PDB file of C-alpha atoms in Angstrom:
ATOM      1  CA  MET R1284     -10.262 -39.004   5.488  1.00 64.00           C
ATOM      2  CA  ALA R1285     -13.036 -36.310   6.448  1.00 73.00           C
ATOM      3  CA  ILE R1286     -11.992 -33.095   5.992  1.00 74.00           C
ATOM      4  CA  LYS R1287     -12.991 -31.013   9.423  1.00 79.00           C
ATOM      5  CA  SER R1288     -12.167 -27.588   8.853  1.00 86.00           C
ATOM      6  CA  LYS R1289     -12.770 -24.923   6.022  1.00 85.00           C
ATOM      7  CA  LEU R1290     -11.460 -21.725   5.401  1.00 87.00           C
ATOM      8  CA  LYS R1291     -13.719 -19.023   3.675  1.00 90.00           C
ATOM      9  CA  ILE R1292     -11.552 -17.140   0.803  1.00 94.00           C
ATOM     10  CA  SER R1293     -12.531 -14.611  -1.137  1.00 95.00           C
ATOM     11  CA  LYS R1294     -10.656 -14.097  -4.616  1.00 95.00           C
ATOM     12  CA  LEU R1295      -9.094 -10.799  -3.259  1.00 95.00           C
ATOM     13  CA  ASP R1296      -7.994 -12.782  -0.192  1.00 97.00           C
ATOM     14  CA  ALA R1297      -6.651 -15.336  -2.242  1.00 97.00           C
ATOM     15  CA  ALA R1298      -4.714 -13.066  -4.687  1.00 97.00           C
ATOM     16  CA  LYS R1299      -3.106 -11.551  -1.271  1.00 98.00           C
ATOM     17  CA  ARG R1300      -1.907 -14.538  -0.214  1.00 97.00           C
ATOM     18  CA  GLN R1301      -0.437 -15.818  -3.241  1.00 97.00           C
ATOM     19  CA  LEU R1302       1.026 -12.491  -3.899  1.00 97.00           C
ATOM     20  CA  GLU R1303       2.702 -12.081  -0.314  1.00 97.00           C
ATOM     21  CA  THR R1304       4.006 -15.865  -0.522  1.00 98.00           C
ATOM     22  CA  ALA R1305       5.190 -15.195  -3.979  1.00 98.00           C
ATOM     23  CA  ILE R1306       7.252 -11.992  -2.826  1.00 97.00           C
ATOM     24  CA  ARG R1307       8.773 -13.912   0.267  1.00 96.00           C
ATOM     25  CA  LEU R1308       9.672 -16.608  -2.157  1.00 97.00           C
ATOM     26  CA  TYR R1309      11.496 -13.891  -4.702  1.00 97.00           C
ATOM     27  CA  PHE R1310      13.120 -12.200  -1.439  1.00 95.00           C
ATOM     28  CA  ASN R1311      14.569 -15.526  -0.436  1.00 94.00           C
ATOM     29  CA  GLU R1312      15.458 -16.306  -4.097  1.00 94.00           C
ATOM     30  CA  ALA R1313      13.360 -19.550  -4.202  1.00 96.00           C
ATOM     31  CA  ASP R1314      12.528 -21.243  -7.419  1.00 96.00           C
ATOM     32  CA  PRO R1315      11.290 -19.197  -9.968  1.00 95.00           C
ATOM     33  CA  VAL R1316       8.800 -21.105 -11.376  1.00 93.00           C
ATOM     34  CA  SER R1317       7.220 -21.267  -8.438  1.00 95.00           C
ATOM     35  CA  ILE R1318       7.241 -17.598  -7.633  1.00 96.00           C
ATOM     36  CA  HIS R1319       6.104 -16.746 -11.344  1.00 94.00           C
ATOM     37  CA  THR R1320       3.351 -19.584 -10.787  1.00 93.00           C
ATOM     38  CA  LEU R1321       1.793 -17.876  -7.583  1.00 95.00           C
ATOM     39  CA  GLY R1322       2.400 -14.747  -8.603  1.00 95.00           C
ATOM     40  CA  GLY R1323       0.902 -14.972 -12.114  1.00 91.00           C
ATOM     41  CA  ALA R1324      -2.353 -16.632 -10.389  1.00 93.00           C
ATOM     42  CA  ALA R1325      -2.909 -13.594  -8.321  1.00 95.00           C
ATOM     43  CA  HIS R1326      -2.151 -11.312 -11.269  1.00 92.00           C
ATOM     44  CA  THR R1327      -4.978 -12.958 -13.273  1.00 90.00           C
ATOM     45  CA  ILE R1328      -7.540 -13.008 -10.218  1.00 94.00           C
ATOM     46  CA  LEU R1329      -6.609  -9.184  -9.930  1.00 94.00           C
ATOM     47  CA  GLY R1330      -7.039  -8.572 -13.589  1.00 89.00           C
ATOM     48  CA  ASP R1331     -10.306 -10.183 -13.607  1.00 91.00           C
ATOM     49  CA  LEU R1332     -11.586  -8.245 -10.797  1.00 94.00           C
ATOM     50  CA  ASN R1333     -10.367  -5.010 -12.149  1.00 91.00           C
ATOM     51  CA  LYS R1334     -12.313  -5.841 -15.520  1.00 88.00           C
ATOM     52  CA  LYS R1335     -15.513  -6.883 -13.638  1.00 91.00           C
ATOM     53  CA  TYR R1336     -15.126  -3.792 -11.384  1.00 87.00           C
ATOM     54  CA  GLY R1337     -14.086  -1.311 -14.239  1.00 84.00           C
ATOM     55  CA  GLY R1338     -10.907  -0.026 -12.671  1.00 80.00           C
ATOM     56  CA  LYS R1339      -7.820   1.534 -14.493  1.00 77.00           C
ATOM     57  CA  PRO R1340      -6.095  -0.685 -16.991  1.00 73.00           C
ATOM     58  CA  MET R1341      -3.317  -2.786 -15.370  1.00 74.00           C
ATOM     59  CA  ILE R1342       0.758  -1.693 -15.811  1.00 66.00           C
ATOM     60  CA  VAL R1343       0.673  -2.118 -19.585  1.00 50.00           C
ATOM     61  CA  SER R1344      -1.518   0.820 -19.874  1.00 45.00           C
ATOM     62  CA  ASP R1345      -1.228   2.344 -16.668  1.00 57.00           C
ATOM     63  CA  TYR R1346       0.076   5.820 -15.990  1.00 57.00           C
ATOM     64  CA  LEU R1347       3.058   4.499 -14.334  1.00 64.00           C
ATOM     65  CA  VAL R1348       5.011   2.795 -17.091  1.00 71.00           C
ATOM     66  CA  LYS R1349       6.249   4.754 -20.317  1.00 74.00           C
ATOM     67  CA  ASP R1350       4.662   4.123 -23.416  1.00 78.00           C
ATOM     68  CA  GLU R1351       7.642   2.733 -25.353  1.00 82.00           C
ATOM     69  CA  PHE R1352       8.010   0.065 -22.502  1.00 78.00           C
ATOM     70  CA  LYS R1353       4.156  -1.240 -22.320  1.00 77.00           C
ATOM     71  CA  LYS R1354       4.032  -4.096 -25.035  1.00 80.00           C
ATOM     72  CA  GLN R1355       7.197  -5.321 -23.773  1.00 76.00           C
ATOM     73  CA  VAL R1356       5.947  -5.516 -20.274  1.00 72.00           C
ATOM     74  CA  ARG R1357       2.709  -7.066 -21.398  1.00 74.00           C
ATOM     75  CA  ASP R1358       4.578  -9.377 -23.332  1.00 77.00           C
ATOM     76  CA  ASN R1359       7.099 -10.540 -20.520  1.00 72.00           C
ATOM     77  CA  ILE R1360       4.102 -10.904 -18.000  1.00 73.00           C
ATOM     78  CA  ASN R1361       1.833 -13.189 -20.088  1.00 76.00           C
ATOM     79  CA  GLU R1362       4.330 -15.537 -21.955  1.00 78.00           C
ATOM     80  CA  ALA R1363       5.562 -17.460 -19.029  1.00 75.00           C
ATOM     81  CA  LYS R1364       2.160 -17.039 -17.065  1.00 74.00           C
ATOM     82  CA  ASN R1365       0.477 -18.992 -20.101  1.00 73.00           C
ATOM     83  CA  HIS R1366       3.375 -21.487 -20.604  1.00 68.00           C
ATOM     84  CA  PHE R1367       3.347 -22.695 -16.856  1.00 78.00           C
ATOM     85  CA  LYS R1368      -0.350 -22.605 -16.854  1.00 71.00           C
ATOM     86  CA  HIS R1369      -1.720 -24.633 -19.867  1.00 67.00           C
ATOM     87  CA  ALA R1370      -0.534 -27.862 -21.499  1.00 67.00           C
ATOM     88  CA  ASP R1371      -3.381 -28.513 -23.785  1.00 71.00           C
ATOM     89  CA  LYS R1372      -2.476 -26.842 -26.790  1.00 75.00           C
ATOM     90  CA  ASP R1373       1.238 -27.451 -26.821  1.00 75.00           C
ATOM     91  CA  PRO R1374       2.339 -30.181 -24.152  1.00 79.00           C
ATOM     92  CA  GLU R1375       5.951 -30.753 -25.940  1.00 80.00           C
ATOM     93  CA  THR R1376       7.048 -26.808 -26.130  1.00 81.00           C
ATOM     94  CA  ALA R1377       9.399 -25.492 -23.659  1.00 81.00           C
ATOM     95  CA  ILE R1378      10.434 -21.417 -23.076  1.00 78.00           C
ATOM     96  CA  ASP R1379      13.319 -19.460 -22.607  1.00 81.00           C
ATOM     97  CA  PHE R1380      12.167 -18.574 -19.185  1.00 82.00           C
ATOM     98  CA  ARG R1381      13.613 -14.956 -17.961  1.00 84.00           C
ATOM     99  CA  PRO R1382      12.862 -15.114 -14.004  1.00 89.00           C
ATOM    100  CA  GLU R1383      13.135 -11.492 -14.118  1.00 87.00           C
ATOM    101  CA  VAL R1384       9.944 -11.548 -15.639  1.00 85.00           C
ATOM    102  CA  ASN R1385       8.635 -12.137 -12.097  1.00 91.00           C
ATOM    103  CA  GLU R1386       9.495  -8.789 -10.843  1.00 92.00           C
ATOM    104  CA  PHE R1387       6.874  -7.200 -13.400  1.00 87.00           C
ATOM    105  CA  VAL R1388       4.188  -9.829 -12.522  1.00 90.00           C
ATOM    106  CA  LEU R1389       4.541  -8.893  -8.909  1.00 94.00           C
ATOM    107  CA  PHE R1390       4.877  -5.280  -9.347  1.00 91.00           C
ATOM    108  CA  ASP R1391       1.652  -5.019 -11.359  1.00 88.00           C
ATOM    109  CA  ALA R1392      -0.403  -7.296  -9.151  1.00 93.00           C
ATOM    110  CA  CYS R1393       0.899  -5.229  -6.279  1.00 93.00           C
ATOM    111  CA  GLU R1394      -0.148  -1.995  -7.796  1.00 88.00           C
ATOM    112  CA  LYS R1395      -3.703  -3.267  -8.567  1.00 91.00           C
ATOM    113  CA  TYR R1396      -4.403  -5.068  -5.169  1.00 94.00           C
ATOM    114  CA  ILE R1397      -3.492  -1.683  -3.569  1.00 91.00           C
ATOM    115  CA  GLU R1398      -5.543   0.187  -6.116  1.00 89.00           C
ATOM    116  CA  LEU R1399      -8.704  -2.148  -5.684  1.00 91.00           C
ATOM    117  CA  THR R1400      -8.520  -2.442  -2.033  1.00 93.00           C
ATOM    118  CA  SER R1401      -6.316   1.061  -0.829  1.00 92.00           C
ATOM    119  CA  GLU R1402      -4.990  -1.588   1.518  1.00 94.00           C
ATOM    120  CA  LYS R1403      -1.427  -0.802   2.511  1.00 89.00           C
ATOM    121  CA  VAL R1404       0.090  -4.132   2.593  1.00 92.00           C
ATOM    122  CA  PRO R1405       3.739  -4.051   4.025  1.00 91.00           C
ATOM    123  CA  TYR R1406       4.960  -7.182   1.669  1.00 94.00           C
ATOM    124  CA  PHE R1407       3.481  -5.329  -1.275  1.00 94.00           C
ATOM    125  CA  ILE R1408       5.025  -1.681  -0.342  1.00 89.00           C
ATOM    126  CA  ILE R1409       8.318  -3.314   0.462  1.00 89.00           C
ATOM    127  CA  PHE R1410       8.069  -5.100  -3.197  1.00 92.00           C
ATOM    128  CA  ARG R1411       7.308  -1.799  -4.889  1.00 87.00           C
ATOM    129  CA  ILE R1412       9.862   0.074  -3.609  1.00 83.00           C
ATOM    130  CA  TRP R1413      12.671  -2.618  -4.631  1.00 87.00           C
ATOM    131  CA  PHE R1414      11.007  -2.826  -8.212  1.00 87.00           C
ATOM    132  CA  ALA R1415      11.193   1.028  -8.534  1.00 82.00           C
ATOM    133  CA  CYS R1416      14.607   0.766  -7.384  1.00 78.00           C
ATOM    134  CA  LYS R1417      15.642  -1.420  -9.771  1.00 80.00           C
ATOM    135  CA  TYR R1418      13.602  -0.155 -12.975  1.00 78.00           C
ATOM    136  CA  PRO R1419      13.221   3.756 -12.076  1.00 73.00           C
ATOM    137  CA  TYR R1420      14.165   4.343 -16.054  1.00 69.00           C
ATOM    138  CA  ILE R1421      10.652   2.500 -16.918  1.00 70.00           C
ATOM    139  CA  LEU R1422       8.602   4.249 -14.584  1.00 67.00           C
ATOM    140  CA  MET R1423       7.267   7.665 -14.619  1.00 66.00           C
ATOM    141  CA  LEU R1424       9.047   9.072 -11.295  1.00 62.00           C
ATOM    142  CA  SER R1425       9.925  12.634 -10.204  1.00 66.00           C
ATOM    143  CA  HIS R1426      13.325  13.853  -9.610  1.00 67.00           C
ATOM    144  CA  VAL R1427      13.175  13.618  -5.960  1.00 69.00           C
ATOM    145  CA  GLN R1428      11.566  10.126  -5.989  1.00 69.00           C
ATOM    146  CA  LYS R1429      14.479   9.122  -8.428  1.00 67.00           C
ATOM    147  CA  GLU R1430      16.961  10.740  -5.855  1.00 68.00           C
ATOM    148  CA  GLN R1431      15.418   8.821  -3.101  1.00 70.00           C
ATOM    149  CA  LEU R1432      15.617   5.652  -4.956  1.00 66.00           C
ATOM    150  CA  LYS R1433      19.139   5.858  -5.982  1.00 70.00           C
ATOM    151  CA  LYS R1434      19.752   6.056  -2.042  1.00 70.00           C
ATOM    152  CA  ASN R1435      18.205   3.097  -1.494  1.00 68.00           C
ATOM    153  CA  MET R1436      20.248   1.437  -4.194  1.00 68.00           C
ATOM    154  CA  ALA R1437      23.370   2.645  -2.909  1.00 69.00           C
ATOM    155  CA  THR R1438      22.631   1.116   0.582  1.00 69.00           C
ATOM    156  CA  PHE R1439      21.341  -2.455  -0.637  1.00 67.00           C
ATOM    157  CA  GLY R1440      22.898  -2.458  -4.045  1.00 63.00           C
ATOM    158  CA  SER R1441      21.416  -5.807  -5.596  1.00 69.00           C
ATOM    159  CA  ASN R1442      21.220  -7.813  -2.531  1.00 81.00           C
ATOM    160  CA  LYS R1443      17.680  -8.383  -2.274  1.00 84.00           C
ATOM    161  CA  VAL R1444      17.646 -10.803   0.762  1.00 85.00           C
ATOM    162  CA  GLU R1445      19.323  -7.942   2.945  1.00 83.00           C
ATOM    163  CA  TYR R1446      16.937  -5.487   1.760  1.00 81.00           C
ATOM    164  CA  PHE R1447      14.231  -7.739   2.334  1.00 87.00           C
ATOM    165  CA  THR R1448      15.220  -8.491   5.731  1.00 86.00           C
ATOM    166  CA  THR R1449      16.279  -4.671   6.661  1.00 82.00           C
ATOM    167  CA  MET R1450      12.853  -3.457   5.501  1.00 82.00           C
ATOM    168  CA  LEU R1451      10.780  -6.193   7.504  1.00 84.00           C
ATOM    169  CA  THR R1452      12.752  -5.106  10.588  1.00 83.00           C
ATOM    170  CA  VAL R1453      11.902  -1.626  10.007  1.00 78.00           C
ATOM    171  CA  SER R1454       8.242  -2.164   9.259  1.00 77.00           C
ATOM    172  CA  GLY R1455       7.874  -3.895  12.395  1.00 73.00           C
ATOM    173  CA  LEU R1456       6.912  -7.539  10.350  1.00 68.00           C
ATOM    174  CA  LEU R1457      10.709  -9.010  11.776  1.00 63.00           C
ATOM    175  CA  LYS R1458      11.332  -8.834  14.844  1.00 57.00           C
TER     176      LYS R1458
END
C-alpha cells in the first residue's frame, strides 16, 4: 500500500494539533490517559523548543505559579507523562494516576505555546480561563481578575462540557 499524500508538519504545528485535540477530549470528558498522552507530547515538544529558543522557564518556575506550589505542579506534570511514555525500565509498574494532573499539563503547554508564538488560539484561551477559574489560589492574579473568575464559576460551576460549548459558541467556533 503506497502512501500518496504528505503533510508537512513543524514541531510547533504538531504541538498545537496535539494540544487542541487534548483540550477537546478534556472538555468532552474523554479518556484521561489519552488526554495526558497527547497533552504530555505537546508539553515535551514545547519544553524542548523553549530551551532551544531561550524562553522563560515553564510553569514550575514561571511568574504565574506561587513558589509554594511549583514543586508540586512539576512533580504532578512529570510522573504520569513519563509513566505513559516509557516501559523500558519499569514494565510491570503501575501508578495511581490523578486525572486532574491533565489540567496542569494542558495549562502549562497552552501558556508556553502562546508565549513562543504570540498566537491567540481560541481553544487555548478557553482552557486557560477554565484553569484560572478552577485554580485561582495557585495563580498570581489581581483582585479584579479573581472577581471575574468567580463570576465565571458562578455561571458554569464545575460543568466543563457546558462551559466549553458556551465558550465555543461565543467565540464563533461552534455555530
